[in-house]
Short mmCIF file of C-alpha atoms and ligand atoms in Angstrom, two decimals:
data_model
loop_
_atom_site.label_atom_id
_atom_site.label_comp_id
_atom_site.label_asym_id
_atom_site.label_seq_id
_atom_site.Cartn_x
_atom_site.Cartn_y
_atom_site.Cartn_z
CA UNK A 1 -25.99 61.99 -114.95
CA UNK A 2 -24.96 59.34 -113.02
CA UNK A 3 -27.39 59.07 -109.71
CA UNK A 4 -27.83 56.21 -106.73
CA UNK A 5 -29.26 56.74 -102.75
CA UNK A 6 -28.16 54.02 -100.65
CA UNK A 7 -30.61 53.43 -98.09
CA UNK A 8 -30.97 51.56 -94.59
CA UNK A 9 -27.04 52.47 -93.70
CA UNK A 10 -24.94 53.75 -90.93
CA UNK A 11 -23.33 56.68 -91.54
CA UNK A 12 -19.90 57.26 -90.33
CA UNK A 13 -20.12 60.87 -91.21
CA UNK A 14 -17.28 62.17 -89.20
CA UNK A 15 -18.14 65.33 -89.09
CA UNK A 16 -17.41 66.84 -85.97
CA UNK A 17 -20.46 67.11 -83.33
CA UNK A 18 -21.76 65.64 -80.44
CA UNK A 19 -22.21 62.14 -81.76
CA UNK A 20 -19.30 59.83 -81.92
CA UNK A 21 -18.40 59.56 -85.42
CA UNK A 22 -20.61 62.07 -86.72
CA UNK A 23 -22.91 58.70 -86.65
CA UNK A 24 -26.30 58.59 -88.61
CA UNK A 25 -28.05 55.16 -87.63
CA UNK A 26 -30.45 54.23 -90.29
CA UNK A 27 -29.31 56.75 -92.81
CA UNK A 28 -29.33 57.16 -96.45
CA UNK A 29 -26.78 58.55 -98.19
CA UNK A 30 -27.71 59.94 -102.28
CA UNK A 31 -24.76 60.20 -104.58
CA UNK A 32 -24.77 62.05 -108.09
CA UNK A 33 -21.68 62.71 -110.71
CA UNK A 34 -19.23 61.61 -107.87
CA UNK A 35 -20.09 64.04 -104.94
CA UNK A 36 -22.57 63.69 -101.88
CA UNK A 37 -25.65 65.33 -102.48
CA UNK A 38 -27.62 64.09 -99.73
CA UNK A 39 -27.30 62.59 -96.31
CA UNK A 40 -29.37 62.11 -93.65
CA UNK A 41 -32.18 59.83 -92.08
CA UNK A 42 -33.88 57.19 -93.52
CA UNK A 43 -37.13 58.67 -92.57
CA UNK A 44 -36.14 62.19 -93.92
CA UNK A 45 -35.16 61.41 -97.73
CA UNK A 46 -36.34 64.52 -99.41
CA UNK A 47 -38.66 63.93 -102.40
CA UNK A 48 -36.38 64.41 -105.33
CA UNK A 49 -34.06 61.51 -104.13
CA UNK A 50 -36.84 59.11 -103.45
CA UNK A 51 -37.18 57.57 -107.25
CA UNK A 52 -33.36 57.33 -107.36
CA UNK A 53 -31.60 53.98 -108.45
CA UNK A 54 -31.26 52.61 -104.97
CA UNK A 55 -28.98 49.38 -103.07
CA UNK A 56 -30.48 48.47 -99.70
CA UNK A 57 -27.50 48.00 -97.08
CA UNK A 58 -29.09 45.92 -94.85
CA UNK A 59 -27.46 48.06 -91.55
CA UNK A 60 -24.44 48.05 -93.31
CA UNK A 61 -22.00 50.95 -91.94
CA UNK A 62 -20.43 53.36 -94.98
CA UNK A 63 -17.60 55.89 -93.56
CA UNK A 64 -15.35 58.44 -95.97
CA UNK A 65 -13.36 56.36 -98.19
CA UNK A 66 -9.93 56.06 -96.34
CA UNK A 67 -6.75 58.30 -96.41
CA UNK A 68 -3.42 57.24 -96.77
CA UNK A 69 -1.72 60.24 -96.06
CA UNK A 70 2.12 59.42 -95.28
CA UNK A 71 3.75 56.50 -97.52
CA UNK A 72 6.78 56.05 -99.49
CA UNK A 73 5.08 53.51 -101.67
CA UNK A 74 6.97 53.94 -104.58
CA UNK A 75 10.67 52.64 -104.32
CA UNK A 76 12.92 49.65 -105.65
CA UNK A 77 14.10 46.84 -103.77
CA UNK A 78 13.05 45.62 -100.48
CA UNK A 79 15.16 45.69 -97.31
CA UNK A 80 14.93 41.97 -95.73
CA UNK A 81 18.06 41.20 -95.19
CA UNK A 82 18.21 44.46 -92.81
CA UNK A 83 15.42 43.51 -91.10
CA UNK A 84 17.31 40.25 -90.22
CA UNK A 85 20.35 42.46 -89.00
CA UNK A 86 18.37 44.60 -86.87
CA UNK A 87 17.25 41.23 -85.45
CA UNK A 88 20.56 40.33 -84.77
CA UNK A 89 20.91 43.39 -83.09
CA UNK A 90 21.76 46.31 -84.83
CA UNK A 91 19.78 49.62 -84.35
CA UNK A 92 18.26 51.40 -87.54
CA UNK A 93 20.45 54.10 -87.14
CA UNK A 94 23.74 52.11 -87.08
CA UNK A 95 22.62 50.17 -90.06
CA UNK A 96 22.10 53.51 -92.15
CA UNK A 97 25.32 54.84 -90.96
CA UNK A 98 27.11 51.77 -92.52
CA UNK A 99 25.45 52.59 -96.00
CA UNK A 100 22.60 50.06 -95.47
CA UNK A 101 19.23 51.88 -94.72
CA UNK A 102 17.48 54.11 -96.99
CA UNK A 103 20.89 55.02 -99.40
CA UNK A 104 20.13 50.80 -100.15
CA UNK A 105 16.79 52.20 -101.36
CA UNK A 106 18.91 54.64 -102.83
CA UNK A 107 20.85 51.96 -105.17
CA UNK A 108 17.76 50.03 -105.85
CA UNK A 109 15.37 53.02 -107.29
CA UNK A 110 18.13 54.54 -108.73
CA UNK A 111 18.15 51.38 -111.03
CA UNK A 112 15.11 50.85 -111.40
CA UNK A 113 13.02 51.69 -114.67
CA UNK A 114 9.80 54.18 -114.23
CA UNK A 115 7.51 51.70 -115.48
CA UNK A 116 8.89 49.03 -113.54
CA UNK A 117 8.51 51.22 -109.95
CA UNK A 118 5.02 51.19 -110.76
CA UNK A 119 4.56 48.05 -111.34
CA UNK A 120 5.89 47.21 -107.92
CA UNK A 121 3.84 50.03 -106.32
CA UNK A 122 0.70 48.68 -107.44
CA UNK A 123 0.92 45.48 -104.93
CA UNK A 124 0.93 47.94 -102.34
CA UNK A 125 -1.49 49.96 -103.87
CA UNK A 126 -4.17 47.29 -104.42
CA UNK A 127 -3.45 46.27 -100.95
CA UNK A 128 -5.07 49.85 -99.91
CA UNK A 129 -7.53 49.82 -102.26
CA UNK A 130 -8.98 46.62 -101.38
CA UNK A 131 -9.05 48.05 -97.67
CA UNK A 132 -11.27 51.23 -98.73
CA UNK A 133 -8.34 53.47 -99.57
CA UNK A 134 -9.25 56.36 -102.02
CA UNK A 135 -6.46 58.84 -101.34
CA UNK A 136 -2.52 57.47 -101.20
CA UNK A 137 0.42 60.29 -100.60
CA UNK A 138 3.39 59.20 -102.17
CA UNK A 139 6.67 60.87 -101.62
CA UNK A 140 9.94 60.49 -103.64
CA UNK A 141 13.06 60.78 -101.60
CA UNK A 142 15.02 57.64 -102.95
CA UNK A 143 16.56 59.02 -106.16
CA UNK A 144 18.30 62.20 -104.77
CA UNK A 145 19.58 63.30 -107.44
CA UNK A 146 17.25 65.04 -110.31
CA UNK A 147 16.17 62.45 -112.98
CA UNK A 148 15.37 59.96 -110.17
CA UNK A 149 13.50 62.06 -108.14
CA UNK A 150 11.06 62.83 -111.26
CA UNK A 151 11.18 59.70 -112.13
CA UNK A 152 9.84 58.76 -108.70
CA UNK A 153 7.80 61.47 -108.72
CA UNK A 154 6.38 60.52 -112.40
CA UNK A 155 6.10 56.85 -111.51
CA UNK A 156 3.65 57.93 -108.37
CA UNK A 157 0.99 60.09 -110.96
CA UNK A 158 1.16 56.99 -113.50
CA UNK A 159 -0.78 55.34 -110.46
CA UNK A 160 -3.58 57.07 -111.15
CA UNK A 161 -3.90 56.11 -114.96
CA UNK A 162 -3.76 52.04 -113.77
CA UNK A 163 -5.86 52.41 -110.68
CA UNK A 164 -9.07 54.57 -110.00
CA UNK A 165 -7.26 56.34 -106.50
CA UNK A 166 -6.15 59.62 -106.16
CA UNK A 167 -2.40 60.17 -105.24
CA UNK A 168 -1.16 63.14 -103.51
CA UNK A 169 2.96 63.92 -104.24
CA UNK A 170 5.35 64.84 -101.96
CA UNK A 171 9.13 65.74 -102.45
CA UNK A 172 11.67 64.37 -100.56
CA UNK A 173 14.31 65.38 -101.79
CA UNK A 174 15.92 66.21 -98.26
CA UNK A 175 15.61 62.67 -97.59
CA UNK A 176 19.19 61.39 -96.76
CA UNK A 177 22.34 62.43 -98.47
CA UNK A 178 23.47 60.18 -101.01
CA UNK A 179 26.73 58.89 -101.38
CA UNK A 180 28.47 61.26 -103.87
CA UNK A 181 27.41 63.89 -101.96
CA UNK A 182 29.24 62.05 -98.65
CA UNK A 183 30.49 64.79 -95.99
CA UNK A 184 29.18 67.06 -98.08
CA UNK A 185 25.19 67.87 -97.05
CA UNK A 186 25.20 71.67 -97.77
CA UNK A 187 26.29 71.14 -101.09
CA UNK A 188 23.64 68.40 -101.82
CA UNK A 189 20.83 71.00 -100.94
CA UNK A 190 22.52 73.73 -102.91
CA UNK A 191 23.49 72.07 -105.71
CA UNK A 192 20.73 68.87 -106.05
CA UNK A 193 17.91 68.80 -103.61
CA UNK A 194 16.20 72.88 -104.14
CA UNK A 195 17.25 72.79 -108.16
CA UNK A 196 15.23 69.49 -108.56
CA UNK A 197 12.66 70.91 -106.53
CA UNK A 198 12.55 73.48 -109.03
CA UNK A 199 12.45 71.25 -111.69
CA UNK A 200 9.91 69.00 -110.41
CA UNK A 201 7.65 71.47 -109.35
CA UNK A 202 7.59 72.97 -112.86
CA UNK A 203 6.53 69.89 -114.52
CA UNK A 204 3.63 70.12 -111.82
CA UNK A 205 5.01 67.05 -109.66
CA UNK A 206 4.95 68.44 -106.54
CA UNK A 207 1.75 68.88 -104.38
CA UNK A 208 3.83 69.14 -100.60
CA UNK A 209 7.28 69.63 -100.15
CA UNK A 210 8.86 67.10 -97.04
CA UNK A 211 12.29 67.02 -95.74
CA UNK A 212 13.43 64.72 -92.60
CA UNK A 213 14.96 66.46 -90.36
CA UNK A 214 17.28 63.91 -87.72
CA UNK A 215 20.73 63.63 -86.91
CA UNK A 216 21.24 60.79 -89.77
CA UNK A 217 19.74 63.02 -91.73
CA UNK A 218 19.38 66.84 -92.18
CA UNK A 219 19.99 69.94 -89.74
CA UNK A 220 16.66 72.31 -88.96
CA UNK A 221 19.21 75.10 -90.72
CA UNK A 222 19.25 73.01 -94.00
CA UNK A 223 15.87 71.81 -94.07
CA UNK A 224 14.58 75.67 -93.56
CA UNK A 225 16.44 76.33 -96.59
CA UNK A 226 14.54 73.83 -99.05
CA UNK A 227 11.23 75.19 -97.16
CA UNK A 228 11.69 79.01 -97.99
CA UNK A 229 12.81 78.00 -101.19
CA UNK A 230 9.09 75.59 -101.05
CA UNK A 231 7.25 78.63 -99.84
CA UNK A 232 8.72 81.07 -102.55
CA UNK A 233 7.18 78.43 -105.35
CA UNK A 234 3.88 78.42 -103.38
CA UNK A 235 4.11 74.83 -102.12
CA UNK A 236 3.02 73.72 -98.86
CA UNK A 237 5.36 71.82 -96.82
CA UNK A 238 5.11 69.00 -94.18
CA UNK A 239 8.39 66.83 -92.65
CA UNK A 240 9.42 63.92 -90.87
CA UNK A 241 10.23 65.38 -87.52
CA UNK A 242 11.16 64.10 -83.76
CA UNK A 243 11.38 60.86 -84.80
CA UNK A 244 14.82 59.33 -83.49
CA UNK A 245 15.49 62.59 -81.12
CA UNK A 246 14.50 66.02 -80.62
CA UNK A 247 15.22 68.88 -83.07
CA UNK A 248 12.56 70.86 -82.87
CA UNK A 249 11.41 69.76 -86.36
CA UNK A 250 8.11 69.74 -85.26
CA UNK A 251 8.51 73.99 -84.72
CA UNK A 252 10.20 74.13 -87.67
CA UNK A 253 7.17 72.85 -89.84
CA UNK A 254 5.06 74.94 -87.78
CA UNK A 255 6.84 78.31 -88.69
CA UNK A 256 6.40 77.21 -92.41
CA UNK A 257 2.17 77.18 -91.76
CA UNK A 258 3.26 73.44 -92.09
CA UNK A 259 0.25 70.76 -93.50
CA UNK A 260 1.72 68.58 -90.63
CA UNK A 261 4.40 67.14 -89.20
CA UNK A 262 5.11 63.55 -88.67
CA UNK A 263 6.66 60.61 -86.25
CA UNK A 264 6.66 62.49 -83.30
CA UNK A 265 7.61 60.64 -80.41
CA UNK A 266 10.55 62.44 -79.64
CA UNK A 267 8.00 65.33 -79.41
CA UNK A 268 7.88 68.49 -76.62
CA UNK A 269 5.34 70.33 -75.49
CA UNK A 270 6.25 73.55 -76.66
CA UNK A 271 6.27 72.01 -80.30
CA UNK A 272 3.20 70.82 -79.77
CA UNK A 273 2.32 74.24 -78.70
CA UNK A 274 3.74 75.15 -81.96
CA UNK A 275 1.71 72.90 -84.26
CA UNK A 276 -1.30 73.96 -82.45
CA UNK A 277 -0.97 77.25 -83.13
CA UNK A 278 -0.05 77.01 -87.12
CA UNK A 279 -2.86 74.23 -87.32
CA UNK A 280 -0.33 72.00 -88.14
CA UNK A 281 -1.54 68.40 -88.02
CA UNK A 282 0.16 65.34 -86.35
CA UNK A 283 0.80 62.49 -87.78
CA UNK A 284 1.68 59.65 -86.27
CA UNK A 285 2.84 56.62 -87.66
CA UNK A 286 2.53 53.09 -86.10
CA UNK A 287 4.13 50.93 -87.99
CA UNK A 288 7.56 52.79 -87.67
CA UNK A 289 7.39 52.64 -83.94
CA UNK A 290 6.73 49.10 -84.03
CA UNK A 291 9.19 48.18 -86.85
CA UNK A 292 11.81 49.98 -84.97
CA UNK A 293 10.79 48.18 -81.63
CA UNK A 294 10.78 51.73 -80.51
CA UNK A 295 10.11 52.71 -76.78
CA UNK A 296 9.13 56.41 -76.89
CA UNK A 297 5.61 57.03 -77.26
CA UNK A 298 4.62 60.31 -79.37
CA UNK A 299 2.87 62.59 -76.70
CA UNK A 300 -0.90 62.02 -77.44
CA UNK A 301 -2.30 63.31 -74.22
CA UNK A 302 -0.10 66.47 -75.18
CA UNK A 303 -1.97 66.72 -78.73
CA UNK A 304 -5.16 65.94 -77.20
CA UNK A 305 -4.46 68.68 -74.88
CA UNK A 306 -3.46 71.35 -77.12
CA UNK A 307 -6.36 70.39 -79.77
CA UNK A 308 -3.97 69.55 -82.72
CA UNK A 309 -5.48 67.12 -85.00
CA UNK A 310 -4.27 63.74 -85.16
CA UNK A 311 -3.59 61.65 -88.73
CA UNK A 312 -2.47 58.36 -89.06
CA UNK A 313 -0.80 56.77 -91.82
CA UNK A 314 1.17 53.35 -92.52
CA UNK A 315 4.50 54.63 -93.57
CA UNK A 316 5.02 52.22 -96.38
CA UNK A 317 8.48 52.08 -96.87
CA UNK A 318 10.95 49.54 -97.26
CA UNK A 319 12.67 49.91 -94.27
CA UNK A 320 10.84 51.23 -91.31
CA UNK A 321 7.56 50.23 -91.83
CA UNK A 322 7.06 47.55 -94.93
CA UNK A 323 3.25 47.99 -93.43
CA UNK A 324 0.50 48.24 -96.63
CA UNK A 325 -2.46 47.99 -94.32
CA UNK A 326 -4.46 50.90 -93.11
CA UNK A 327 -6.66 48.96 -91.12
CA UNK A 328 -3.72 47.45 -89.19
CA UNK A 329 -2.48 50.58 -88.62
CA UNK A 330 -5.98 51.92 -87.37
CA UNK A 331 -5.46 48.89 -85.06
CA UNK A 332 -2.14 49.39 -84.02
CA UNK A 333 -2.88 53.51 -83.19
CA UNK A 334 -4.93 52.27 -81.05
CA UNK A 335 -3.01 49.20 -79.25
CA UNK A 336 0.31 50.81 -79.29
CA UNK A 337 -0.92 54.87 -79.06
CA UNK A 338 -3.70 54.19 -76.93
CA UNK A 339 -5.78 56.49 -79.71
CA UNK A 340 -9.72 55.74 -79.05
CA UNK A 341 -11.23 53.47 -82.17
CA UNK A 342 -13.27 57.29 -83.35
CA UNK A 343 -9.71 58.81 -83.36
CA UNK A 344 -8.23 55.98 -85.23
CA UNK A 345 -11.00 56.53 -87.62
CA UNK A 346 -10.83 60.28 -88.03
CA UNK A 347 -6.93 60.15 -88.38
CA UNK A 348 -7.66 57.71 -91.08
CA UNK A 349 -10.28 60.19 -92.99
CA UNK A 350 -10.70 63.70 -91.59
CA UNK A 351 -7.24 64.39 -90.10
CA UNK A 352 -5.50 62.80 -92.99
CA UNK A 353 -8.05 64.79 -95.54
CA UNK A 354 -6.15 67.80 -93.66
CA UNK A 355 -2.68 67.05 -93.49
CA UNK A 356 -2.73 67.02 -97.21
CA UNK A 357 -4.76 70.01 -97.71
CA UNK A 358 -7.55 68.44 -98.90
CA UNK A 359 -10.97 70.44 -98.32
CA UNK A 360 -13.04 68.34 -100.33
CA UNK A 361 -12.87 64.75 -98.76
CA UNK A 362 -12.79 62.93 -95.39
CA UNK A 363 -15.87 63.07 -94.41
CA UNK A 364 -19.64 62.54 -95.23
CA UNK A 365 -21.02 65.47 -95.96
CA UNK A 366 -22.98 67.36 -99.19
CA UNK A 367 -21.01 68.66 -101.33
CA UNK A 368 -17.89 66.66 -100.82
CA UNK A 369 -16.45 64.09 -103.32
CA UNK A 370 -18.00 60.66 -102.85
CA UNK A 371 -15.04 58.86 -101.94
CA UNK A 372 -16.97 56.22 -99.60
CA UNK A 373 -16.37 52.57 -97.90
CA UNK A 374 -19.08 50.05 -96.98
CA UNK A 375 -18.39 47.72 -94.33
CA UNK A 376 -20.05 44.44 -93.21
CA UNK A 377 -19.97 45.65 -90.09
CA UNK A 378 -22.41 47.35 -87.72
CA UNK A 379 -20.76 49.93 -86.01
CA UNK A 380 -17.76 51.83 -87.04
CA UNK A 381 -16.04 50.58 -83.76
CA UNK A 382 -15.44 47.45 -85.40
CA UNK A 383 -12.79 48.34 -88.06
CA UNK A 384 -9.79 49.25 -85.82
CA UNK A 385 -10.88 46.45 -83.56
CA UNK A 386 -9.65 43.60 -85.69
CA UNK A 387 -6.22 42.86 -86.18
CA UNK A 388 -5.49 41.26 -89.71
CA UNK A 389 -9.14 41.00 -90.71
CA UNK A 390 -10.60 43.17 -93.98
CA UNK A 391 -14.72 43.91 -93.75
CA UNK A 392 -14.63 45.94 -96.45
CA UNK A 393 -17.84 45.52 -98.74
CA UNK A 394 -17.87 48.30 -101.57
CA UNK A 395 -15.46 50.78 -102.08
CA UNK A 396 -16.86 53.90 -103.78
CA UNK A 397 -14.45 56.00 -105.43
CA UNK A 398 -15.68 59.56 -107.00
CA UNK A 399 -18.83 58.05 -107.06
CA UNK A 400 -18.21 54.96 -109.09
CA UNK A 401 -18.15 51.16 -107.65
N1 DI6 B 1 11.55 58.14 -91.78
C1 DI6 B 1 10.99 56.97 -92.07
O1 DI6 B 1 10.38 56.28 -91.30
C2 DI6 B 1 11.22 56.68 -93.48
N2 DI6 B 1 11.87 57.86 -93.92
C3 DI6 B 1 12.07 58.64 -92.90
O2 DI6 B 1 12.62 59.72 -93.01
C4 DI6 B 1 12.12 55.50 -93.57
C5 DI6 B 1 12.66 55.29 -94.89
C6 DI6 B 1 13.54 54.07 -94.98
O3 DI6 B 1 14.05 53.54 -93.96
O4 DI6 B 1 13.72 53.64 -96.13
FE1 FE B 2 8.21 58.44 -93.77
#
């Protein structure tokens, strides 16, 4: 049995109370066959812990290893040369209308072999880990059509047998509508998008089912489709919603008991309203806004208001947000956002723990898996203070350094 107590830390718990961060100052924290046993005080280490192998943190602050709960990870290609455009002066929507955009992604990961989209993914995916990341989400949604969208969806649970992370699958199938299926978007969910669902889901691919739901993309009437059919399999569903206008995606995922919903800044009250009452988490997602020079802020005060829980996540995707750091991200919640440093933190752990369903991580607690991150740094404060700057000590994934 594999057993350690680290001692003389503080504890980002993040459990909700009255202390910001759930904080412990001078905790210890005792670890045994990769869940929390134990945490608590330095001065109150119960006896049985006390002979443990211990490390000494020297003040050191340890919070739940960090969530990832919105990327796009794997894909083929990159999308420079669009980023140049948009420079130039073209808007993201008028370069996906003129085939560029994600049906580029399309082309790339449709070519692309399975071992070879993993072998690009891992860049990104080291990039996380060496930032504290335990948990990545990784959605498909650039094959549409059904041997690259389990091929996607394959090449994201390879991860796990190259790196020790966990990786939660999501299909997005409803994604875009690829060029065969041009004019012809009802067809593509009848006849592609729900049947690989099907398909995917039976080889046990498919942990969430997404959709995006936008004007370049997918009605509400389709996308509710591909969710009943989700629901009827038992899958939980989640979807890109409000992000270049208002459909009332955000409702939508709500009426589906929806794990969250995510963008947002074309967002209402009366969605919000909505995701409060379905506990329906929001995600937002900096780097998007900021690739996309967007203006429109997602309502925060609005979620604060109505209590739904706020997750962030870095998008990684080729074209909106080529972002593979979570601690910019924490950074730029809270410069562009205006999200406190605590709520950067929890939407990085807690929050994003919940808008993948996960019970069993994202925060400090007994019981829980020890998924954990040790900082050089004294106060949790510090991490989504920095821009471009990585503190991270130890990462601690199911127990194991
Ligand atoms: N919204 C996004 O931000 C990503 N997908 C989506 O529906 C962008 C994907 C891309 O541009 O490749
Ligand atoms: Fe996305």
């Amino acid at each position: 049995m594999q057993q350690k107590l680290y001692i003389n830390t503080n504890l980002a718990t993040m459990v909700p109370n009255d202390v910001p961060y759930g904080l412990i100052e001078n905790g210890a924290i005792a670890i045994a066959d990769g869940k929390i046993c134990w945490c608590g005080t330095g001065k109150e280490i119960p006896s049985q812990y006390v002979g443990w192998d211990h490390q000494d943190l020297d003040g050191r602050v340890i919070t739940p290893g960090l969530i990832d709960c919105h990327t796009h990870i794997v894909h083929g290609g990159n999308r420079a040369s669009e980023f140049e455009m948009r420079l130039e002066g073209a808007s993201y929507e008028e370069v996906a209308r003129a085939g560029g955009g994600i049906i580029s992604t399309v082309k790339a990961t449709r070519s692309t072999s399975e071992t070879d989209l993993v072998q690009d993914a891992l860049a990104h995916v080291d990039s996380l880990i060496g930032e504290g990341v335990c948990t990545i989400e990784i959605k498909s949604g650039y094959g549409l059509d059904q041997e690259n969208e389990l091929k996607m969806l394959r090449a994201a649970r390879a991860i796990t047998q190259q790196r020790p992370v966990n990786i939660s699958t999501s299909f997005l199938g409803a994604h875009a509508i690829p060029v065969e299926y041009k004019d012809n978007d009802d067809a593509y969910i009848e006849e592609i998008c729900i049947p690989a669902m099907e398909s995917a889901h039976k080889e046990g691919l498919v942990d969430a089912v997404d959709g995006f739901c936008e004007g370049i993309a997918f009605s509400p009437e389709q996308i509710e489709r591909v969710f009943i059919k989700a629901q009827a399999l038992g899958i939980p569903v989640k979807l890109h919603a409000e992000q270049l206008s208002n459909l009332s995606g955000a409702k939508l995922a709500a009426k589906f008991n929806g794990l969250s919903a995510d963008h947002l800044e074309y967002l209402d009250e009366e969605g919000v309203r909505a995701m409060a009452e379905a506990g329906t988490v929001a995600t937002i997602l900096p780097g998007a806004f900021y690739t996309l020079h967007e203006t429109k802020y997602p309502p925060v005060d609005l979620l604060r208001k109505h209590k739904v829980p706020i997750a962030i996540a870095t998008d990684c995707n080729p074209g909106s947000s080529p972002l593979s750091s979570i601690l910019l991200t924490m950074n730029m919640a809270c410069t562009l956002f205006r999200l406190t440093p605590r709520e950067a933190l929890a939407g990085a752990t807690r929050n994003a723990a919940l808008a993948l369903g996960f019970g069993d991580r994202g925060t400090i607690e007994a019981g829980k898996r020890a998924d954990l991150a040790i900082w050089n740094i004294n106060h949790p404060g510090e991490l989504s203070y920095r821009i471009g700057f990585n503190s991270l000590h130890q990462r601690i994934f199911g127990g194991a350094t």
